[in-house]
Amino acid sequence: YILKLSGVFAFIRYTTRRGVRILCYHGVWLGDEGFKGDAMFMKPETFELGLKYLRSWGFTVVSLDEAVAGLSGGILPPCPVVITIDDGWYSTFVAMLPALQRQDMPATLYCDTAHLLSGQPVPHVMAHYFKTLQELGYTGCSITPDNAFATLFERAIHTVGDTEERLYTTRCLAHILSIDYKHYEEKRVFHYMLPEQLVEAYKAGLDIQLHTHNHSMHNLSEISIADEINENRLWLSKILNKEPSSFQHFCYPSGV
């Protein structure tokens, strides 16, 4: 805060004005229990406020393609910024995209396709947040996790196996924590957008790019990575009715 007030931030912003800043988001929180957000989900108003700050501070939001071209010898405006969003959460469609449209700013969505196609909430993410909400006191449940709870939680956050079985385990976890599972399901807090919503987002100007099919790079072998990216590319091509070769950008999932 002192550095900001003394002008150091402004000085650094000026000296790095020819570099490209890339902001990385995931989604916004659609629950209504007061959760303020974290590195995965932020409050919708926080996201849009950040977009407004970019404009008021003199940053210019450019597309990912414009940034790459500029870094490769093209022309970039002063203080260029690229906005990227991972995954394809329903909240991206219902809250982040409208905010971007209101601020007239482009963005790139790195979209994995298995969760998009399933139409189901993502069990392990849901389980993690149910536990977080309980720990932060939002659930009204004051249980002390025991070995049985820990075992159930470990099963719920497992990322492989039958989806229906993992969702059942997550529903059991919600019951123990006194959480209304159906409420989160109806609000689609932990759902991806539907394929037709991805099409609508693309037509509205959201750039869609690669993020693997299963949000995984398995054992990092060359073959498995290629398979994940190829399947991701083929599904995005089919959903958006675009040439497979048109998907040129890739973001690896889970920071790994």
PDB file of C-alpha atoms in Angstrom:
ATOM      1  CA  TYR A   1       0.000   0.000   0.000  1.00  0.00           C
ATOM      2  CA  ILE A   2       2.842   2.373   0.835  1.00  0.00           C
ATOM      3  CA  LEU A   3       4.618   1.511  -2.426  1.00  0.00           C
ATOM      4  CA  LYS A   4       1.427   2.185  -4.357  1.00  0.00           C
ATOM      5  CA  LEU A   5       0.823   5.556  -2.676  1.00  0.00           C
ATOM      6  CA  SER A   6       4.426   6.602  -3.217  1.00  0.00           C
ATOM      7  CA  GLY A   7       4.160   6.004  -6.964  1.00  0.00           C
ATOM      8  CA  VAL A   8       6.351   2.904  -7.227  1.00  0.00           C
ATOM      9  CA  PHE A   9       3.565   0.872  -8.892  1.00  0.00           C
ATOM     10  CA  ALA A  10       3.021   3.624 -11.472  1.00  0.00           C
ATOM     11  CA  PHE A  11       6.772   3.796 -12.157  1.00  0.00           C
ATOM     12  CA  ILE A  12       7.025   0.031 -12.690  1.00  0.00           C
ATOM     13  CA  ARG A  13       3.905   0.087 -14.863  1.00  0.00           C
ATOM     14  CA  TYR A  14       5.606   2.705 -17.054  1.00  0.00           C
ATOM     15  CA  THR A  15       8.963   0.936 -17.275  1.00  0.00           C
ATOM     16  CA  THR A  16       7.287  -2.376 -18.255  1.00  0.00           C
ATOM     17  CA  ARG A  17       4.761  -0.818 -20.620  1.00  0.00           C
ATOM     18  CA  ARG A  18       6.113  -2.703 -23.644  1.00  0.00           C
ATOM     19  CA  GLY A  19       5.641  -6.111 -22.022  1.00  0.00           C
ATOM     20  CA  VAL A  20       2.482  -8.192 -22.206  1.00  0.00           C
ATOM     21  CA  ARG A  21       0.677  -8.937 -18.964  1.00  0.00           C
ATOM     22  CA  ILE A  22      -1.457 -12.087 -18.923  1.00  0.00           C
ATOM     23  CA  LEU A  23      -4.226 -12.394 -16.348  1.00  0.00           C
ATOM     24  CA  CYS A  24      -5.374 -15.945 -15.602  1.00  0.00           C
ATOM     25  CA  TYR A  25      -8.852 -16.675 -14.241  1.00  0.00           C
ATOM     26  CA  HIS A  26     -11.038 -19.748 -13.697  1.00  0.00           C
ATOM     27  CA  GLY A  27     -14.582 -18.765 -12.767  1.00  0.00           C
ATOM     28  CA  VAL A  28     -16.756 -16.738 -10.441  1.00  0.00           C
ATOM     29  CA  TRP A  29     -18.687 -17.928  -7.406  1.00  0.00           C
ATOM     30  CA  LEU A  30     -22.417 -18.455  -8.004  1.00  0.00           C
ATOM     31  CA  GLY A  31     -23.239 -19.583  -4.471  1.00  0.00           C
ATOM     32  CA  ASP A  32     -25.059 -17.213  -2.151  1.00  0.00           C
ATOM     33  CA  GLU A  33     -23.682 -18.011   1.312  1.00  0.00           C
ATOM     34  CA  GLY A  34     -21.157 -15.169   1.478  1.00  0.00           C
ATOM     35  CA  PHE A  35     -18.051 -17.036   0.350  1.00  0.00           C
ATOM     36  CA  LYS A  36     -15.622 -14.325  -0.766  1.00  0.00           C
ATOM     37  CA  GLY A  37     -13.736 -16.511  -3.223  1.00  0.00           C
ATOM     38  CA  ASP A  38     -10.195 -17.795  -3.669  1.00  0.00           C
ATOM     39  CA  ALA A  39      -7.717 -18.614  -6.439  1.00  0.00           C
ATOM     40  CA  MET A  40     -10.365 -20.688  -8.267  1.00  0.00           C
ATOM     41  CA  PHE A  41     -13.593 -18.701  -7.926  1.00  0.00           C
ATOM     42  CA  MET A  42     -13.936 -14.988  -7.188  1.00  0.00           C
ATOM     43  CA  LYS A  43     -17.027 -12.879  -6.636  1.00  0.00           C
ATOM     44  CA  PRO A  44     -18.596 -11.693  -9.934  1.00  0.00           C
ATOM     45  CA  GLU A  45     -18.353  -8.051  -8.855  1.00  0.00           C
ATOM     46  CA  THR A  46     -14.642  -8.497  -8.078  1.00  0.00           C
ATOM     47  CA  PHE A  47     -14.009  -9.738 -11.606  1.00  0.00           C
ATOM     48  CA  GLU A  48     -15.805  -6.839 -13.261  1.00  0.00           C
ATOM     49  CA  LEU A  49     -14.198  -4.309 -10.914  1.00  0.00           C
ATOM     50  CA  GLY A  50     -10.813  -5.625 -12.055  1.00  0.00           C
ATOM     51  CA  LEU A  51     -11.791  -5.025 -15.682  1.00  0.00           C
ATOM     52  CA  LYS A  52     -12.780  -1.452 -14.853  1.00  0.00           C
ATOM     53  CA  TYR A  53      -9.475  -0.898 -13.049  1.00  0.00           C
ATOM     54  CA  LEU A  54      -7.559  -2.031 -16.138  1.00  0.00           C
ATOM     55  CA  ARG A  55      -9.196   0.679 -18.185  1.00  0.00           C
ATOM     56  CA  SER A  56      -8.856   3.405 -15.558  1.00  0.00           C
ATOM     57  CA  TRP A  57      -5.155   2.586 -15.042  1.00  0.00           C
ATOM     58  CA  GLY A  58      -4.381   2.904 -18.759  1.00  0.00           C
ATOM     59  CA  PHE A  59      -4.011  -0.769 -19.724  1.00  0.00           C
ATOM     60  CA  THR A  60      -5.247  -1.932 -23.125  1.00  0.00           C
ATOM     61  CA  VAL A  61      -6.802  -5.415 -23.269  1.00  0.00           C
ATOM     62  CA  VAL A  62      -5.829  -7.202 -26.476  1.00  0.00           C
ATOM     63  CA  SER A  63      -6.611 -10.662 -27.799  1.00  0.00           C
ATOM     64  CA  LEU A  64      -4.172 -13.519 -27.353  1.00  0.00           C
ATOM     65  CA  ASP A  65      -3.533 -13.562 -31.119  1.00  0.00           C
ATOM     66  CA  GLU A  66      -2.767  -9.829 -31.114  1.00  0.00           C
ATOM     67  CA  ALA A  67      -0.345 -10.288 -28.223  1.00  0.00           C
ATOM     68  CA  VAL A  68       1.499 -13.153 -29.921  1.00  0.00           C
ATOM     69  CA  ALA A  69       1.729 -11.201 -33.170  1.00  0.00           C
ATOM     70  CA  GLY A  70       2.986  -8.138 -31.319  1.00  0.00           C
ATOM     71  CA  LEU A  71       5.656 -10.097 -29.461  1.00  0.00           C
ATOM     72  CA  SER A  72       6.736 -11.604 -32.786  1.00  0.00           C
ATOM     73  CA  GLY A  73       7.579  -8.238 -34.302  1.00  0.00           C
ATOM     74  CA  GLY A  74       4.200  -6.597 -34.692  1.00  0.00           C
ATOM     75  CA  ILE A  75       2.841  -3.508 -33.006  1.00  0.00           C
ATOM     76  CA  LEU A  76       1.407  -3.510 -29.494  1.00  0.00           C
ATOM     77  CA  PRO A  77      -0.274  -0.656 -27.606  1.00  0.00           C
ATOM     78  CA  PRO A  78       1.348   0.553 -24.381  1.00  0.00           C
ATOM     79  CA  CYS A  79       0.669  -1.677 -21.357  1.00  0.00           C
ATOM     80  CA  PRO A  80      -1.097  -4.490 -23.255  1.00  0.00           C
ATOM     81  CA  VAL A  81      -3.019  -7.089 -21.239  1.00  0.00           C
ATOM     82  CA  VAL A  82      -4.369 -10.499 -22.249  1.00  0.00           C
ATOM     83  CA  ILE A  83      -7.270 -12.018 -20.298  1.00  0.00           C
ATOM     84  CA  THR A  84      -7.397 -15.813 -20.181  1.00  0.00           C
ATOM     85  CA  ILE A  85      -9.907 -18.081 -18.449  1.00  0.00           C
ATOM     86  CA  ASP A  86      -9.418 -21.804 -17.820  1.00  0.00           C
ATOM     87  CA  ASP A  87     -11.834 -24.720 -17.990  1.00  0.00           C
ATOM     88  CA  GLY A  88     -15.311 -23.634 -19.160  1.00  0.00           C
ATOM     89  CA  TRP A  89     -17.385 -23.203 -15.995  1.00  0.00           C
ATOM     90  CA  TYR A  90     -21.043 -22.235 -16.284  1.00  0.00           C
ATOM     91  CA  SER A  91     -20.165 -19.102 -14.307  1.00  0.00           C
ATOM     92  CA  THR A  92     -17.855 -18.057 -17.143  1.00  0.00           C
ATOM     93  CA  PHE A  93     -20.818 -18.087 -19.491  1.00  0.00           C
ATOM     94  CA  VAL A  94     -23.434 -16.551 -17.204  1.00  0.00           C
ATOM     95  CA  ALA A  95     -21.293 -13.939 -15.410  1.00  0.00           C
ATOM     96  CA  MET A  96     -17.795 -13.417 -16.816  1.00  0.00           C
ATOM     97  CA  LEU A  97     -18.745 -13.206 -20.494  1.00  0.00           C
ATOM     98  CA  PRO A  98     -21.433 -10.534 -19.878  1.00  0.00           C
ATOM     99  CA  ALA A  99     -18.905  -8.531 -17.831  1.00  0.00           C
ATOM    100  CA  LEU A 100     -16.374  -8.741 -20.652  1.00  0.00           C
ATOM    101  CA  GLN A 101     -19.041  -7.639 -23.132  1.00  0.00           C
ATOM    102  CA  ARG A 102     -20.036  -4.684 -20.956  1.00  0.00           C
ATOM    103  CA  GLN A 103     -16.401  -3.576 -20.812  1.00  0.00           C
ATOM    104  CA  ASP A 104     -15.830  -4.412 -24.515  1.00  0.00           C
ATOM    105  CA  MET A 105     -12.795  -6.575 -23.753  1.00  0.00           C
ATOM    106  CA  PRO A 106     -11.624  -9.749 -25.553  1.00  0.00           C
ATOM    107  CA  ALA A 107     -10.632 -12.910 -23.711  1.00  0.00           C
ATOM    108  CA  THR A 108      -9.473 -16.459 -24.390  1.00  0.00           C
ATOM    109  CA  LEU A 109     -11.096 -19.513 -22.811  1.00  0.00           C
ATOM    110  CA  TYR A 110      -8.935 -22.640 -22.531  1.00  0.00           C
ATOM    111  CA  CYS A 111     -11.660 -25.296 -22.504  1.00  0.00           C
ATOM    112  CA  ASP A 112     -11.309 -28.975 -21.601  1.00  0.00           C
ATOM    113  CA  THR A 113     -14.112 -30.973 -23.187  1.00  0.00           C
ATOM    114  CA  ALA A 114     -14.944 -34.097 -21.133  1.00  0.00           C
ATOM    115  CA  HIS A 115     -16.567 -32.086 -18.332  1.00  0.00           C
ATOM    116  CA  LEU A 116     -18.259 -29.882 -20.910  1.00  0.00           C
ATOM    117  CA  LEU A 117     -19.846 -32.913 -22.572  1.00  0.00           C
ATOM    118  CA  SER A 118     -20.854 -34.707 -19.370  1.00  0.00           C
ATOM    119  CA  GLY A 119     -23.506 -32.206 -18.289  1.00  0.00           C
ATOM    120  CA  GLN A 120     -22.708 -33.182 -14.688  1.00  0.00           C
ATOM    121  CA  PRO A 121     -21.128 -31.177 -11.855  1.00  0.00           C
ATOM    122  CA  VAL A 122     -17.430 -31.866 -11.306  1.00  0.00           C
ATOM    123  CA  PRO A 123     -17.401 -34.148  -8.219  1.00  0.00           C
ATOM    124  CA  HIS A 124     -13.894 -33.572  -6.878  1.00  0.00           C
ATOM    125  CA  VAL A 125     -14.133 -29.780  -7.162  1.00  0.00           C
ATOM    126  CA  MET A 126     -17.538 -29.826  -5.474  1.00  0.00           C
ATOM    127  CA  ALA A 127     -16.235 -32.000  -2.624  1.00  0.00           C
ATOM    128  CA  HIS A 128     -13.254 -29.712  -2.033  1.00  0.00           C
ATOM    129  CA  TYR A 129     -15.492 -26.651  -1.759  1.00  0.00           C
ATOM    130  CA  PHE A 130     -18.059 -28.355   0.458  1.00  0.00           C
ATOM    131  CA  LYS A 131     -15.257 -29.064   2.914  1.00  0.00           C
ATOM    132  CA  THR A 132     -13.925 -25.510   2.558  1.00  0.00           C
ATOM    133  CA  LEU A 133     -17.358 -24.009   3.211  1.00  0.00           C
ATOM    134  CA  GLN A 134     -17.676 -26.140   6.354  1.00  0.00           C
ATOM    135  CA  GLU A 135     -14.234 -25.110   7.587  1.00  0.00           C
ATOM    136  CA  LEU A 136     -15.043 -21.427   7.025  1.00  0.00           C
ATOM    137  CA  GLY A 137     -18.294 -21.725   8.964  1.00  0.00           C
ATOM    138  CA  TYR A 138     -20.743 -21.235   6.102  1.00  0.00           C
ATOM    139  CA  THR A 139     -22.596 -24.537   6.539  1.00  0.00           C
ATOM    140  CA  GLY A 140     -23.828 -24.343  10.113  1.00  0.00           C
ATOM    141  CA  CYS A 141     -22.183 -27.697  10.735  1.00  0.00           C
ATOM    142  CA  SER A 142     -19.501 -27.924  13.402  1.00  0.00           C
ATOM    143  CA  ILE A 143     -18.473 -31.559  13.058  1.00  0.00           C
ATOM    144  CA  THR A 144     -14.900 -32.560  13.738  1.00  0.00           C
ATOM    145  CA  PRO A 145     -13.679 -34.662  10.799  1.00  0.00           C
ATOM    146  CA  ASP A 146     -12.840 -38.212  11.850  1.00  0.00           C
ATOM    147  CA  ASN A 147     -11.307 -41.165  10.002  1.00  0.00           C
ATOM    148  CA  ALA A 148     -14.650 -42.120   8.436  1.00  0.00           C
ATOM    149  CA  PHE A 149     -15.129 -38.566   7.168  1.00  0.00           C
ATOM    150  CA  ALA A 150     -11.558 -38.462   5.851  1.00  0.00           C
ATOM    151  CA  THR A 151     -12.103 -41.721   3.958  1.00  0.00           C
ATOM    152  CA  LEU A 152     -15.323 -40.429   2.395  1.00  0.00           C
ATOM    153  CA  PHE A 153     -13.660 -37.150   1.455  1.00  0.00           C
ATOM    154  CA  GLU A 154     -10.709 -38.930  -0.189  1.00  0.00           C
ATOM    155  CA  ARG A 155     -13.147 -40.996  -2.251  1.00  0.00           C
ATOM    156  CA  ALA A 156     -15.084 -37.872  -3.226  1.00  0.00           C
ATOM    157  CA  ILE A 157     -12.032 -35.956  -4.458  1.00  0.00           C
ATOM    158  CA  HIS A 158     -10.680 -38.876  -6.493  1.00  0.00           C
ATOM    159  CA  THR A 159     -10.520 -37.730 -10.125  1.00  0.00           C
ATOM    160  CA  VAL A 160     -10.890 -41.105 -11.836  1.00  0.00           C
ATOM    161  CA  GLY A 161     -13.589 -43.756 -11.820  1.00  0.00           C
ATOM    162  CA  ASP A 162     -17.319 -43.816 -12.461  1.00  0.00           C
ATOM    163  CA  THR A 163     -18.768 -40.286 -12.365  1.00  0.00           C
ATOM    164  CA  GLU A 164     -22.115 -41.365 -10.921  1.00  0.00           C
ATOM    165  CA  GLU A 165     -20.389 -43.175  -8.070  1.00  0.00           C
ATOM    166  CA  ARG A 166     -18.222 -40.138  -7.315  1.00  0.00           C
ATOM    167  CA  LEU A 167     -21.292 -37.863  -7.389  1.00  0.00           C
ATOM    168  CA  TYR A 168     -23.081 -40.192  -4.965  1.00  0.00           C
ATOM    169  CA  THR A 169     -20.094 -40.001  -2.602  1.00  0.00           C
ATOM    170  CA  THR A 170     -20.153 -36.206  -2.878  1.00  0.00           C
ATOM    171  CA  ARG A 171     -23.873 -36.149  -2.053  1.00  0.00           C
ATOM    172  CA  CYS A 172     -23.139 -38.249   1.043  1.00  0.00           C
ATOM    173  CA  LEU A 173     -20.428 -35.766   2.005  1.00  0.00           C
ATOM    174  CA  ALA A 174     -22.866 -32.870   1.602  1.00  0.00           C
ATOM    175  CA  HIS A 175     -25.399 -34.636   3.836  1.00  0.00           C
ATOM    176  CA  ILE A 176     -22.817 -35.105   6.607  1.00  0.00           C
ATOM    177  CA  LEU A 177     -21.860 -31.423   6.364  1.00  0.00           C
ATOM    178  CA  SER A 178     -25.511 -30.256   6.406  1.00  0.00           C
ATOM    179  CA  ILE A 179     -25.127 -28.795   2.901  1.00  0.00           C
ATOM    180  CA  ASP A 180     -28.053 -28.585   0.486  1.00  0.00           C
ATOM    181  CA  TYR A 181     -26.548 -30.489  -2.449  1.00  0.00           C
ATOM    182  CA  LYS A 182     -29.557 -29.823  -4.700  1.00  0.00           C
ATOM    183  CA  HIS A 183     -29.208 -26.077  -4.191  1.00  0.00           C
ATOM    184  CA  TYR A 184     -25.687 -26.106  -5.653  1.00  0.00           C
ATOM    185  CA  GLU A 185     -26.767 -28.438  -8.412  1.00  0.00           C
ATOM    186  CA  GLU A 186     -29.679 -26.207  -9.442  1.00  0.00           C
ATOM    187  CA  LYS A 187     -27.488 -23.084  -9.441  1.00  0.00           C
ATOM    188  CA  ARG A 188     -24.856 -24.964 -11.495  1.00  0.00           C
ATOM    189  CA  VAL A 189     -22.102 -23.694  -9.210  1.00  0.00           C
ATOM    190  CA  PHE A 190     -19.873 -26.668 -10.076  1.00  0.00           C
ATOM    191  CA  HIS A 191     -21.079 -27.347 -13.629  1.00  0.00           C
ATOM    192  CA  TYR A 192     -19.384 -26.502 -16.888  1.00  0.00           C
ATOM    193  CA  MET A 193     -21.405 -24.650 -19.492  1.00  0.00           C
ATOM    194  CA  LEU A 194     -23.351 -26.734 -22.013  1.00  0.00           C
ATOM    195  CA  PRO A 195     -21.926 -27.270 -25.525  1.00  0.00           C
ATOM    196  CA  GLU A 196     -24.589 -24.972 -26.989  1.00  0.00           C
ATOM    197  CA  GLN A 197     -23.580 -22.293 -24.487  1.00  0.00           C
ATOM    198  CA  LEU A 198     -19.960 -22.655 -25.583  1.00  0.00           C
ATOM    199  CA  VAL A 199     -21.149 -22.040 -29.150  1.00  0.00           C
ATOM    200  CA  GLU A 200     -23.043 -18.965 -27.989  1.00  0.00           C
ATOM    201  CA  ALA A 201     -19.986 -17.690 -26.119  1.00  0.00           C
ATOM    202  CA  TYR A 202     -17.807 -18.214 -29.205  1.00  0.00           C
ATOM    203  CA  LYS A 203     -20.283 -16.337 -31.398  1.00  0.00           C
ATOM    204  CA  ALA A 204     -20.251 -13.530 -28.822  1.00  0.00           C
ATOM    205  CA  GLY A 205     -16.508 -13.145 -29.369  1.00  0.00           C
ATOM    206  CA  LEU A 206     -14.908 -15.402 -26.747  1.00  0.00           C
ATOM    207  CA  ASP A 207     -11.801 -17.068 -28.205  1.00  0.00           C
ATOM    208  CA  ILE A 208     -11.870 -20.833 -27.472  1.00  0.00           C
ATOM    209  CA  GLN A 209      -8.594 -22.753 -27.240  1.00  0.00           C
ATOM    210  CA  LEU A 210      -7.089 -26.056 -26.054  1.00  0.00           C
ATOM    211  CA  HIS A 211      -6.905 -27.366 -22.476  1.00  0.00           C
ATOM    212  CA  THR A 212      -6.834 -31.217 -22.933  1.00  0.00           C
ATOM    213  CA  HIS A 213      -9.951 -33.410 -23.073  1.00  0.00           C
ATOM    214  CA  ASN A 214      -9.959 -34.825 -19.522  1.00  0.00           C
ATOM    215  CA  HIS A 215      -8.258 -31.883 -17.798  1.00  0.00           C
ATOM    216  CA  SER A 216      -5.245 -34.119 -17.364  1.00  0.00           C
ATOM    217  CA  MET A 217      -1.862 -34.827 -18.855  1.00  0.00           C
ATOM    218  CA  HIS A 218      -1.742 -38.293 -17.256  1.00  0.00           C
ATOM    219  CA  ASN A 219       1.842 -39.434 -16.716  1.00  0.00           C
ATOM    220  CA  LEU A 220       3.236 -36.693 -18.973  1.00  0.00           C
ATOM    221  CA  SER A 221       4.246 -39.219 -21.629  1.00  0.00           C
ATOM    222  CA  GLU A 222       4.431 -37.801 -25.128  1.00  0.00           C
ATOM    223  CA  ILE A 223       1.764 -40.171 -26.441  1.00  0.00           C
ATOM    224  CA  SER A 224      -0.773 -39.495 -23.680  1.00  0.00           C
ATOM    225  CA  ILE A 225      -0.328 -35.728 -23.966  1.00  0.00           C
ATOM    226  CA  ALA A 226      -0.806 -35.910 -27.740  1.00  0.00           C
ATOM    227  CA  ASP A 227      -3.945 -38.021 -27.299  1.00  0.00           C
ATOM    228  CA  GLU A 228      -5.417 -35.576 -24.782  1.00  0.00           C
ATOM    229  CA  ILE A 229      -4.771 -32.556 -26.990  1.00  0.00           C
ATOM    230  CA  ASN A 230      -5.945 -34.275 -30.169  1.00  0.00           C
ATOM    231  CA  GLU A 231      -9.227 -35.392 -28.604  1.00  0.00           C
ATOM    232  CA  ASN A 232      -9.730 -31.913 -27.145  1.00  0.00           C
ATOM    233  CA  ARG A 233      -9.091 -30.389 -30.572  1.00  0.00           C
ATOM    234  CA  LEU A 234     -11.500 -32.748 -32.339  1.00  0.00           C
ATOM    235  CA  TRP A 235     -14.343 -32.131 -29.869  1.00  0.00           C
ATOM    236  CA  LEU A 236     -13.902 -28.346 -29.972  1.00  0.00           C
ATOM    237  CA  SER A 237     -13.821 -28.540 -33.764  1.00  0.00           C
ATOM    238  CA  LYS A 238     -17.067 -30.518 -33.802  1.00  0.00           C
ATOM    239  CA  ILE A 239     -18.869 -28.352 -31.229  1.00  0.00           C
ATOM    240  CA  LEU A 240     -17.841 -25.018 -32.756  1.00  0.00           C
ATOM    241  CA  ASN A 241     -17.865 -26.192 -36.390  1.00  0.00           C
ATOM    242  CA  LYS A 242     -14.303 -24.998 -36.939  1.00  0.00           C
ATOM    243  CA  GLU A 243     -11.294 -26.552 -38.609  1.00  0.00           C
ATOM    244  CA  PRO A 244      -9.202 -28.572 -36.106  1.00  0.00           C
ATOM    245  CA  SER A 245      -6.085 -26.701 -37.211  1.00  0.00           C
ATOM    246  CA  SER A 246      -7.644 -23.388 -36.166  1.00  0.00           C
ATOM    247  CA  PHE A 247      -6.976 -24.184 -32.490  1.00  0.00           C
ATOM    248  CA  GLN A 248      -3.412 -22.951 -32.028  1.00  0.00           C
ATOM    249  CA  HIS A 249      -3.083 -22.072 -28.342  1.00  0.00           C
ATOM    250  CA  PHE A 250      -2.796 -24.483 -25.408  1.00  0.00           C
ATOM    251  CA  CYS A 251      -2.846 -24.098 -21.645  1.00  0.00           C
ATOM    252  CA  TYR A 252      -1.757 -27.101 -19.565  1.00  0.00           C
ATOM    253  CA  PRO A 253      -4.262 -28.040 -16.831  1.00  0.00           C
ATOM    254  CA  SER A 254      -3.881 -27.877 -13.058  1.00  0.00           C
ATOM    255  CA  GLY A 255      -0.633 -25.935 -13.275  1.00  0.00           C
ATOM    256  CA  VAL A 256       1.262 -29.157 -14.059  1.00  0.00           C
TER     257      VAL A 256
END
